[in-house]
Coordinates of C-alpha atoms in Angstrom, one line a residue:
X21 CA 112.8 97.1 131.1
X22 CA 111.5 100.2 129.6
X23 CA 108.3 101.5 127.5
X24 CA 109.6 99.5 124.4
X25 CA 109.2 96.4 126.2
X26 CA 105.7 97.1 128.0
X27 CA 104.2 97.3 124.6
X28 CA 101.7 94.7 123.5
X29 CA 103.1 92.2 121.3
X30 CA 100.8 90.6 118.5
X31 CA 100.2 86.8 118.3
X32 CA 100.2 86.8 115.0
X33 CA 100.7 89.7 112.0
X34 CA 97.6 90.1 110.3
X35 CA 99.5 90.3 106.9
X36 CA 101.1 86.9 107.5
X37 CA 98.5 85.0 108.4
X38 CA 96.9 86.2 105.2
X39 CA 99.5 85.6 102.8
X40 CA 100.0 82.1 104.5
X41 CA 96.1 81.5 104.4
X42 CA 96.4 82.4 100.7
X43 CA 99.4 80.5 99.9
X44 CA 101.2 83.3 98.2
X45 CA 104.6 84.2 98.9
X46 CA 105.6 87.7 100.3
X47 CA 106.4 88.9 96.5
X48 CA 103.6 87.3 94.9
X49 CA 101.5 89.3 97.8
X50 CA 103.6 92.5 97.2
X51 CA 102.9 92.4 93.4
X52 CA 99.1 91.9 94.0
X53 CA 99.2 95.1 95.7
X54 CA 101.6 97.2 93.7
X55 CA 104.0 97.2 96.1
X56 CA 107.5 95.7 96.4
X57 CA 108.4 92.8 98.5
X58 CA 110.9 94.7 101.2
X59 CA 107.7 96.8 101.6
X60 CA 105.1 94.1 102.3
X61 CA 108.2 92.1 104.5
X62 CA 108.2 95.7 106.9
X63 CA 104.1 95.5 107.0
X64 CA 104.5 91.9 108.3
X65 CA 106.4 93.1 111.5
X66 CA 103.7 95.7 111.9
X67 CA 102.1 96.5 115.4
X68 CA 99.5 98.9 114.4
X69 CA 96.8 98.4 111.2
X70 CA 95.6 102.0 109.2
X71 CA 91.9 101.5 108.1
X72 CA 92.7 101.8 104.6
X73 CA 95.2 98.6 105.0
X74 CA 92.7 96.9 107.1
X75 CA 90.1 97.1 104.1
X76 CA 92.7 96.2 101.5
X77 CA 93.4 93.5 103.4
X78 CA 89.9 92.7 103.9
X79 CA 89.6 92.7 100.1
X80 CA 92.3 90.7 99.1
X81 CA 91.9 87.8 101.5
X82 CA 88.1 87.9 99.8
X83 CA 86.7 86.4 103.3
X84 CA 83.2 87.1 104.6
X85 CA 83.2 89.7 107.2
X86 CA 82.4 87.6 109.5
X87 CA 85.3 85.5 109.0
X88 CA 87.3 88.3 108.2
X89 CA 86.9 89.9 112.0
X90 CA 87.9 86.5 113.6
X91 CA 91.2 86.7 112.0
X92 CA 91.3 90.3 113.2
X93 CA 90.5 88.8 116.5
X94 CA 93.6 86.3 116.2
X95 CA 96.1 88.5 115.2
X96 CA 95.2 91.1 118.0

């Protein structure tokens, strides 16, 4: 099949189970971030998290770190 297919596949993408957790919809997400909604639609089909996006993240789903780290754990 290939090294594309061998990859890991997420369960979940961290930035929608967010913006569903939230209730928001992709451009009411984008606009919370400054960024446009084609851009946060490409970070939903994301594989791989920057530490910067993970702590934006972190801040705009205002969870407890705790809680925070089990969605991390779901959306491994």
């Amino acid at each position: 099949l290939g090294a594309t297919h061998a990859k890991a596949v997420p369960v979940y993408s961290l930035y929608r189970e967010l913006r569903g957790m939230l209730g928001y919809t992709q451009l009411g997400c984008a606009q919370r971030i400054g960024i446009t909604r084609v851009a946060w639609q490409r970070r939903e089909r994301k594989e791989v998290y920057r530490a910067n996006e993970l702590i934006g993240l972190y801040r705009l789903s205002r969870l407890s770190p705790a809680n925070f780290l089990k969605l991390l754990e779901k959306c491994r």
